[in-house]
Tab-separated table of C-alpha atoms in Angstrom:
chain	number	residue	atom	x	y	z
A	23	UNK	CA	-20.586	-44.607	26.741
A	24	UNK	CA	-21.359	-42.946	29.997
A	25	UNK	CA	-19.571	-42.111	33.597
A	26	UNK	CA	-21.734	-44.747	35.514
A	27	UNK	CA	-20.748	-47.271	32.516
A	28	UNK	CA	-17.077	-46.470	32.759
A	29	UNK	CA	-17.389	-46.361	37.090
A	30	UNK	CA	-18.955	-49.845	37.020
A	31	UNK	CA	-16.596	-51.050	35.093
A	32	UNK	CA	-13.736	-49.846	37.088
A	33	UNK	CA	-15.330	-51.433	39.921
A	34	UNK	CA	-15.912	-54.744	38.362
A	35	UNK	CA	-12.165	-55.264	37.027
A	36	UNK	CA	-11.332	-54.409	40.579
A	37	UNK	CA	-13.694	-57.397	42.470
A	38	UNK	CA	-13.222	-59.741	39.359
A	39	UNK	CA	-16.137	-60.747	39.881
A	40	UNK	CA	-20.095	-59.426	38.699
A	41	UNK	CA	-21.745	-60.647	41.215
A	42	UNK	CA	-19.321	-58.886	44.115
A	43	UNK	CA	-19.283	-55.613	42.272
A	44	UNK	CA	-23.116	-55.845	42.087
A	45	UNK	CA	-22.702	-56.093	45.766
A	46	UNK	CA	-20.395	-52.803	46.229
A	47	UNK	CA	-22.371	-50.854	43.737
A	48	UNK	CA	-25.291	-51.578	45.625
A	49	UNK	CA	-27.039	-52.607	42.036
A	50	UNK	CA	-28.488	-55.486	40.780
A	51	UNK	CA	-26.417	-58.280	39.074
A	52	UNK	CA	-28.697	-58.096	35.889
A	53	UNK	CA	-28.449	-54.254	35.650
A	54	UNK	CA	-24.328	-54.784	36.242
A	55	UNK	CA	-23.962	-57.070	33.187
A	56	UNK	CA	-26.412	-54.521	30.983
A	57	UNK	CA	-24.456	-51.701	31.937
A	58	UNK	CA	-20.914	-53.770	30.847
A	59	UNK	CA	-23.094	-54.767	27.663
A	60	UNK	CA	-23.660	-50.851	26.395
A	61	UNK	CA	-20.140	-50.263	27.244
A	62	UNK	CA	-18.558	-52.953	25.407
A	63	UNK	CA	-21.620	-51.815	22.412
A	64	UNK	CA	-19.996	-48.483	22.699
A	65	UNK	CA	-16.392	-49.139	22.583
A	66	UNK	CA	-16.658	-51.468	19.681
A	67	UNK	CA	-14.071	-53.812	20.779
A	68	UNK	CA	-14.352	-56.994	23.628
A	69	UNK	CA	-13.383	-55.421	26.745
A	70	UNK	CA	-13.462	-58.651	29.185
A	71	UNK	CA	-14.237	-62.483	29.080
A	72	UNK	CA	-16.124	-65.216	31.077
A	73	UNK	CA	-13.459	-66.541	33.407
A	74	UNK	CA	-15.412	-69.772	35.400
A	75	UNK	CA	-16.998	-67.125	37.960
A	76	UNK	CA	-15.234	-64.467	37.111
A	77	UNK	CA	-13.687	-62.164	34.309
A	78	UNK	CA	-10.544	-61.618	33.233
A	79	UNK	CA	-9.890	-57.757	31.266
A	80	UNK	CA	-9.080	-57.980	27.095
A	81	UNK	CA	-5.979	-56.049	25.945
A	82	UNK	CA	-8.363	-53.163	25.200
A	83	UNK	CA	-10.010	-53.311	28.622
A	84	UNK	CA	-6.640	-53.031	30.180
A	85	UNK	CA	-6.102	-49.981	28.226
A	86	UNK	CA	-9.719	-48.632	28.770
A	87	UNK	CA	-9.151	-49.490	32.425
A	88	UNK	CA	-6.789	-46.606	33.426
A	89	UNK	CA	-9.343	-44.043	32.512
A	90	UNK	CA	-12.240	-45.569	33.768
A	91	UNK	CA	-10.382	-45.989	37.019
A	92	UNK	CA	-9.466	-42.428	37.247
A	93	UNK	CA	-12.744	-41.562	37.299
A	94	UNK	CA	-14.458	-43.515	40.027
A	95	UNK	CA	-11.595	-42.303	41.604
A	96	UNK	CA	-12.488	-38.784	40.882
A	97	UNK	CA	-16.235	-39.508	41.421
A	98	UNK	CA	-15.242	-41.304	45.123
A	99	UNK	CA	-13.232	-38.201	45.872
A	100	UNK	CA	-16.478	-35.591	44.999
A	101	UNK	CA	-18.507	-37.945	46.853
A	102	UNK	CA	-15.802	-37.762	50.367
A	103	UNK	CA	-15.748	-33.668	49.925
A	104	UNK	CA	-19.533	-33.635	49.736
A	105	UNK	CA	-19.961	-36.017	52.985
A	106	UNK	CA	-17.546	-33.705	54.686
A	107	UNK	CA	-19.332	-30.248	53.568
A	108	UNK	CA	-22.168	-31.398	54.887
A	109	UNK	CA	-20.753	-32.162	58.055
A	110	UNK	CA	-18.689	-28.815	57.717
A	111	UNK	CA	-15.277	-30.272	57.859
A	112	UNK	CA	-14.801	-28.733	54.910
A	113	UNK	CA	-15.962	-25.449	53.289
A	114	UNK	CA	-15.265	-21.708	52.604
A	115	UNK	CA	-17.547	-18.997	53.745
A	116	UNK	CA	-17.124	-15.291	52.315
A	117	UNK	CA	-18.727	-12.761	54.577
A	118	UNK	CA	-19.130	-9.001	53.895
A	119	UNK	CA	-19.486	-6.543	56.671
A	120	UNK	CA	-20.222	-2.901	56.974
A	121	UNK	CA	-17.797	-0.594	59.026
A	122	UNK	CA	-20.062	-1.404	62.681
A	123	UNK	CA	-20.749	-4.894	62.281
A	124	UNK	CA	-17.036	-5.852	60.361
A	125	UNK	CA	-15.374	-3.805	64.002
A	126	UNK	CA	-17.528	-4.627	66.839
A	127	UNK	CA	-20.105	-7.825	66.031
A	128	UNK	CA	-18.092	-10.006	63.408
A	129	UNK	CA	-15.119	-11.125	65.374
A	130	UNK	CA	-17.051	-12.261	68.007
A	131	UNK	CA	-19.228	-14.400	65.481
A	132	UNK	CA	-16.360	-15.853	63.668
A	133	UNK	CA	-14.731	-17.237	67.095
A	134	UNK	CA	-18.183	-18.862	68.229
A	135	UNK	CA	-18.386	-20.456	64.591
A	136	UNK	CA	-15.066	-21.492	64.232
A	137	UNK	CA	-15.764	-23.214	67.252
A	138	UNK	CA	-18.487	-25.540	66.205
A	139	UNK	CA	-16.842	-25.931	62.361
A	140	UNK	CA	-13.070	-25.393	62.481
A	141	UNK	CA	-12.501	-26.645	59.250
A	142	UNK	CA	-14.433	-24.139	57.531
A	143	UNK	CA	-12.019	-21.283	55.727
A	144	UNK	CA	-13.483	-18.150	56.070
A	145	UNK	CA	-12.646	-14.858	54.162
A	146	UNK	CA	-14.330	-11.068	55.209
A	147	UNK	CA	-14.752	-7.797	53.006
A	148	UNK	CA	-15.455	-4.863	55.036
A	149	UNK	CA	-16.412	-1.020	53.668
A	150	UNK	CA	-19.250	0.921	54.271
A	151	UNK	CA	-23.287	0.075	53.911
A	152	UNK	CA	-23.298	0.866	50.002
A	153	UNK	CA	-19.802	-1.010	48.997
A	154	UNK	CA	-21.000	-4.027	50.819
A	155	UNK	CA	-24.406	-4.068	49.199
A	156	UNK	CA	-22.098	-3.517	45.818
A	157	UNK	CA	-20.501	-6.248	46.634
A	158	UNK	CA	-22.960	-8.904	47.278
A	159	UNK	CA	-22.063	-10.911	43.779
A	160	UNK	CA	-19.051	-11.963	45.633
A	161	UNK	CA	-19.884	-12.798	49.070
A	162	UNK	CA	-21.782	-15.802	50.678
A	163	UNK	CA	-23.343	-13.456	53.552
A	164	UNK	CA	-23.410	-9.984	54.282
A	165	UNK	CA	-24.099	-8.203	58.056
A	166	UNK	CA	-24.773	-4.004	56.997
A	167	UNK	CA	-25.906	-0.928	59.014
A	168	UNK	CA	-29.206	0.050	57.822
A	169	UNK	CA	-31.441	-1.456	55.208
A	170	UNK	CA	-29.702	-2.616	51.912
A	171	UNK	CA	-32.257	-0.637	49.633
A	172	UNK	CA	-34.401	-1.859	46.809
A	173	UNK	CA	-30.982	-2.490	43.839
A	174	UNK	CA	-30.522	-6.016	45.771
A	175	UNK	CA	-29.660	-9.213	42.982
A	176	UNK	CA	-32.504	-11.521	42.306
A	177	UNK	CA	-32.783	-13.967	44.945
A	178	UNK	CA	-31.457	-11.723	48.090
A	179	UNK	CA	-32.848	-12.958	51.236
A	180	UNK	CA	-32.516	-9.861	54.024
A	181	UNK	CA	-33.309	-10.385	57.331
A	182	UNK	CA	-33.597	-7.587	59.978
A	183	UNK	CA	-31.220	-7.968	62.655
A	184	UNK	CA	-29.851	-6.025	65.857
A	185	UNK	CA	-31.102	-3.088	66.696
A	186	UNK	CA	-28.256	-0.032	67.173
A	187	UNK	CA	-28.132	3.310	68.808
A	188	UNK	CA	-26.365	6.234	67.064
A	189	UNK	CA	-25.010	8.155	69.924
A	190	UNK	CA	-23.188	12.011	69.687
A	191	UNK	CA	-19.826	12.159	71.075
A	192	UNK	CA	-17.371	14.633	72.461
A	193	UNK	CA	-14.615	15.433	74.541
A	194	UNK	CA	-15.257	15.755	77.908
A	195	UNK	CA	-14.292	19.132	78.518
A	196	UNK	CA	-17.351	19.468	75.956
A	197	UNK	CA	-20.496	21.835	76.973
A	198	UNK	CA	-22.410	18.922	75.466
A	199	UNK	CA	-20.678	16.043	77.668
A	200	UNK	CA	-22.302	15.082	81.363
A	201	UNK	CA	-25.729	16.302	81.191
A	202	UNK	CA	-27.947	13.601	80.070
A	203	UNK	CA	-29.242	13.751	76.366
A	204	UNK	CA	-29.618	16.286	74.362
A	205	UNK	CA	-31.954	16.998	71.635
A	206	UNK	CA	-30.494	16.940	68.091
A	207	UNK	CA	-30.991	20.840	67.929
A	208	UNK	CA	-28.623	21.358	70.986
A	209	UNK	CA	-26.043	19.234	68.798
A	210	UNK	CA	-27.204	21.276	65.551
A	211	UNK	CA	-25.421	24.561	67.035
A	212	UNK	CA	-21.812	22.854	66.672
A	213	UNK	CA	-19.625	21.511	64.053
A	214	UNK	CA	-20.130	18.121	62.787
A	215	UNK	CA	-17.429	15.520	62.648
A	216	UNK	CA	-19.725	12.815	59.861
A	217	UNK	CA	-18.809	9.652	58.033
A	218	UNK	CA	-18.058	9.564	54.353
A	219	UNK	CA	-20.816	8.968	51.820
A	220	UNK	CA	-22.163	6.320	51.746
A	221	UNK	CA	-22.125	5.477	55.605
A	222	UNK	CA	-25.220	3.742	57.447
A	223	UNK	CA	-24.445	6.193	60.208
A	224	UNK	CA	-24.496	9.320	58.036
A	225	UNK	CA	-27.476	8.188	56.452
A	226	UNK	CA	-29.130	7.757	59.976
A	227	UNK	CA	-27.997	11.310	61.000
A	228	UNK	CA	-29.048	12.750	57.707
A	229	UNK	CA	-32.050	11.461	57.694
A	230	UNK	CA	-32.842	13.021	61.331
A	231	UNK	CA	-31.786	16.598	60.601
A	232	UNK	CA	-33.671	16.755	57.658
A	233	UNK	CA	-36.801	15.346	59.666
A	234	UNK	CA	-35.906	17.893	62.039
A	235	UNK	CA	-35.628	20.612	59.624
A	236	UNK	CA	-32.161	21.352	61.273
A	237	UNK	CA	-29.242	22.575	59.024
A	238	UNK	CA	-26.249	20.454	59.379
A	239	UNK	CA	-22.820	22.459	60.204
A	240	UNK	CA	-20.008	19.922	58.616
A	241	UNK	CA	-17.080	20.761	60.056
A	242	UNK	CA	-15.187	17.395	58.882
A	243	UNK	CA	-15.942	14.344	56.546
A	244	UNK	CA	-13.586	11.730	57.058
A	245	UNK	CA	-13.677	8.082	56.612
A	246	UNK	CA	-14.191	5.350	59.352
A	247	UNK	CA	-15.039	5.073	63.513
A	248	UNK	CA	-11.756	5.406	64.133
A	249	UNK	CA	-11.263	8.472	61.839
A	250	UNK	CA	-14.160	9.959	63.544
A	251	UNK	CA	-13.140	9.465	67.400
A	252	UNK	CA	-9.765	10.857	66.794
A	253	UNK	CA	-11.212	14.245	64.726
A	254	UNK	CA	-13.567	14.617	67.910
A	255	UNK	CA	-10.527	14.050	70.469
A	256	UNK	CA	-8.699	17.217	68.182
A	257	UNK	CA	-11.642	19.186	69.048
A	258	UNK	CA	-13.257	19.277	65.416
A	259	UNK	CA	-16.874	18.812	65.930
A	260	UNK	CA	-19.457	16.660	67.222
A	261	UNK	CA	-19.206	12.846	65.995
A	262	UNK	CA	-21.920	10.552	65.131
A	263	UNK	CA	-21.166	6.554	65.767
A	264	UNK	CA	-22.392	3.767	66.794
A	265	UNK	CA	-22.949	2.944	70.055
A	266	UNK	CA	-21.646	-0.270	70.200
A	267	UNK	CA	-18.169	1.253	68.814
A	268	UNK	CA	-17.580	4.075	72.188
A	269	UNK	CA	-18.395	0.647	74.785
A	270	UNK	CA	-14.879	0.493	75.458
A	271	UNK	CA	-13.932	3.893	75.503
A	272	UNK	CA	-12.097	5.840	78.032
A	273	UNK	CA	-12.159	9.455	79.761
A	274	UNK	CA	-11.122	11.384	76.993
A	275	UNK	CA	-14.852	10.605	74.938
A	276	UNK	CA	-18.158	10.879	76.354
A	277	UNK	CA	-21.537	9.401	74.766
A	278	UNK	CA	-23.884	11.478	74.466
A	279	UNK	CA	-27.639	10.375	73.635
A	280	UNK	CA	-29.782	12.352	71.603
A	281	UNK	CA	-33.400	12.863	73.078
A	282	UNK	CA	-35.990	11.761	71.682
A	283	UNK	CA	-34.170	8.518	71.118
A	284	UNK	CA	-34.896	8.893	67.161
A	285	UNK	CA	-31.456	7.784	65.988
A	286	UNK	CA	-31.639	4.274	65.901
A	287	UNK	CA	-31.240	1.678	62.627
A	288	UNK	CA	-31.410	-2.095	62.479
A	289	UNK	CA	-28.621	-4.007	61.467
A	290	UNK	CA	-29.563	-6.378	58.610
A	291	UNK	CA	-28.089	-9.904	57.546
A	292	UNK	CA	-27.959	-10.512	53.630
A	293	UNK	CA	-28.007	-13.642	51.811
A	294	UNK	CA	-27.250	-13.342	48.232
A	295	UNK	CA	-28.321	-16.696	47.353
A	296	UNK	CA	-31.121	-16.691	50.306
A	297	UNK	CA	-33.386	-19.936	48.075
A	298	UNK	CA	-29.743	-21.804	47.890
A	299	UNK	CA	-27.502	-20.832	50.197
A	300	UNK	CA	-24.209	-22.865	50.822
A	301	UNK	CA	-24.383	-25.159	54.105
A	302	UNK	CA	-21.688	-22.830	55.714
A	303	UNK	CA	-23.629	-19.550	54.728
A	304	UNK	CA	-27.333	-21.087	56.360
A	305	UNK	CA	-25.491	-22.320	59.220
A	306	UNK	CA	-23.794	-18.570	60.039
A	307	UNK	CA	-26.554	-17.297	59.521
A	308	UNK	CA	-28.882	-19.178	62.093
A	309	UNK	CA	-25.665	-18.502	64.483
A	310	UNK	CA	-26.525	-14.614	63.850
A	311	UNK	CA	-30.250	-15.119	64.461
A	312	UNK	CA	-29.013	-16.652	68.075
A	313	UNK	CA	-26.822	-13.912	68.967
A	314	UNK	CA	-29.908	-12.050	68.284
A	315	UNK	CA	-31.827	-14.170	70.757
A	316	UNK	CA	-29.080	-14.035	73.108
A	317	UNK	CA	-28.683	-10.207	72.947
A	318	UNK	CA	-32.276	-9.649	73.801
C-alpha cells in the first residue's frame, strides 16, 4: 500500500467514476484501475464494486476512505504552500547581520523586499562579525563587516559586497577635527575609544596599526556604534566606525579620514546553504547584489 495508491483512491470514490478520476489525476485509465488493483491486493479485503459505469465503495472502503481522504487532502495542501513559496506568498527568511550592516544597510533592504514579497516573514540576528559567522547554522543569509574567515560550514557561499570606509572621529573642539585627514600616526598620539573583540571595525584598525608598527593607546573598549559615539562625545578618546554610521551626524562629531585611505573592508553576504538556498534567501540575495549595482 502506498500514498499515490491511497490518493487515487480518494479521488476515485470522490468522481465515482474511473474514467473521470483518470481525467483529474491526469493518468491513464489502465494505470487508475492497476493502482486500485495493488491497493485492494494490499488491504486484503474488496474495497469497491462495478456499479454500470461507475463504483460504488464496500463497507471496508468506506472505512479505508477517511484516511485515504485525509491524505490527498494533506498532499493538496503541500502542493498549494509549495505553488505559493515559489511565488513568495509564503515563506520565512532568517537573516544575520553584523553591527554596520544590521544599523545602517538592513532596514533599508528589508523595506525594498517586503515590497516585492509581503508575505514573506522575516526574522534578523544582529552581533558583531564573529557571533554572526557563529551563527550561520541558524540563519538563511548573513550580511558581515569584513571577511568571514576560513571556519565557514560546508557549503557556505560568500560573496564580496560593499565596500566601507573606517573613518576616526572626535569632538569638534578636537585638535584632530577640521583639517583634512590625518595619518594614522597623528591619531596614534591619543587615546583610543575601540569596539569589543571580535568587531570587523577593530579588526580593520588593528590590523592597520600593526602594519604601521604604531602602538595602540586604549583608552576605552566598549561595545557597539552607539557605545562608541557617546564615549567620544565624553571626551574619552578617538573612535573608530564606520562611515556609513556618522552620515547623519550632527555638530557635536566630526569624521575624520585617515590618510593614506588604508582603512577600508568589504562587506560580505553569506549563504549558508549557497548550492540550495531557500527561494526567499536567493531572491534577497540578488536584491543585495542590486543595491550593490545601484550604490556604484
Amino acid at each position: 500500500m502506498t500514498p499515490e495508491q491511497l490518493i487515487t483512491f480518494a479521488v476515485v470514490a470522490e468522481h465515482g467514476n474511473i474514467s473521470h478520476a483518470a481525467v483529474a489525476l491526469h493518468l491513464s485509465q489502465p494505470a487508475v484501475s492497476g493502482q486500485l488493483k495493488l491497493l485492494q491486493e494490499a488491504f486484503g479485503e474488496p474495497l469497491y464494486h462495478r456499479a454500470g459505469r461507475g463504483v460504488r465503495l464496500t463497507a471496508a472502503g468506506e472505512q479505508l476512505l477517511a484516511h485515504a481522504t485525509r491524505l490527498r487532502d494533506t498532499f493538496d495542501q503541500a502542493r498549494s504552500l509549495r505553488e505559493a513559496m515559489r511565488g513568495l506568498q509564503l515563506g520565512t527568511l532568517r537573516i544575520g547581520a553584523s553591527t554596520t550592516p544590521a544599523s545602517y544597510l538592513l532596514p533599508h533592504l528589508i523595506a525594498q523586499f517586503k515590497t516585492l514579497y509581503p508575505q514573506v516573514a522575516i526574522t534578523t540576528v544582529q552581533g558583531n562579525t564573529a557571533e554572526i559567522v557563529g551563527a550561520l547554522g541558524s540563519v538563511d543569509l548573513a550580511l558581515i563587516e569584513g571577511p568571514p574567515g576560513r571556519d565557514l560550514p560546508v557549503g557556505t557561499g560568500v560573496t564580496e559586497w560593499l565596500e566601507d570606509e573606517i573613518v576616526a572621529i572626535v569632538p569638534a573642539a578636537h585638535p584632530l577635527a577640521g583639517a583634512g585627514p590625518r595619518f594614522l600616526k597623528d591619531v596614534a598620539g591619543f587615546p583610543l575609544v575601540l569596539r569589543e573583540q571580535g568587531s570587523g571595525v577593530r579588526q580593520v584598525v588593528e590590523q592597520a596599526f600593526a602594519i604601521n608598527q604604531l602602538p595602540m593607546k586604549i583608552g576605552l573598549e566598549i561595545a557597539g556604534v552607539e557605545g562608541v559615539k557617546e564615549a567620544v562625545r565624553a571626551g574619552m578618546g578617538v573612535g573608530f566606525v564606520s562611515a556609513l554610521s556618522i552620515r547623519h551626524e550632527n555638530t557635536v562629531l566630526r569624521k575624520v579620514r585617515v590618510a593614506p585611505r588604508s582603512l577600508t573592508r568589504r562587506f560580505s553576504i553569506v549563504l549558508p546553504h549557497a548550492g540550495s538556498p531557500s527561494r526567499a534567501a536567493a531572491r534577497f540575495h540578488d536584491l543585495c547584489v542590486a543595491f550593490l549595482g545601484a550604490s556604484a
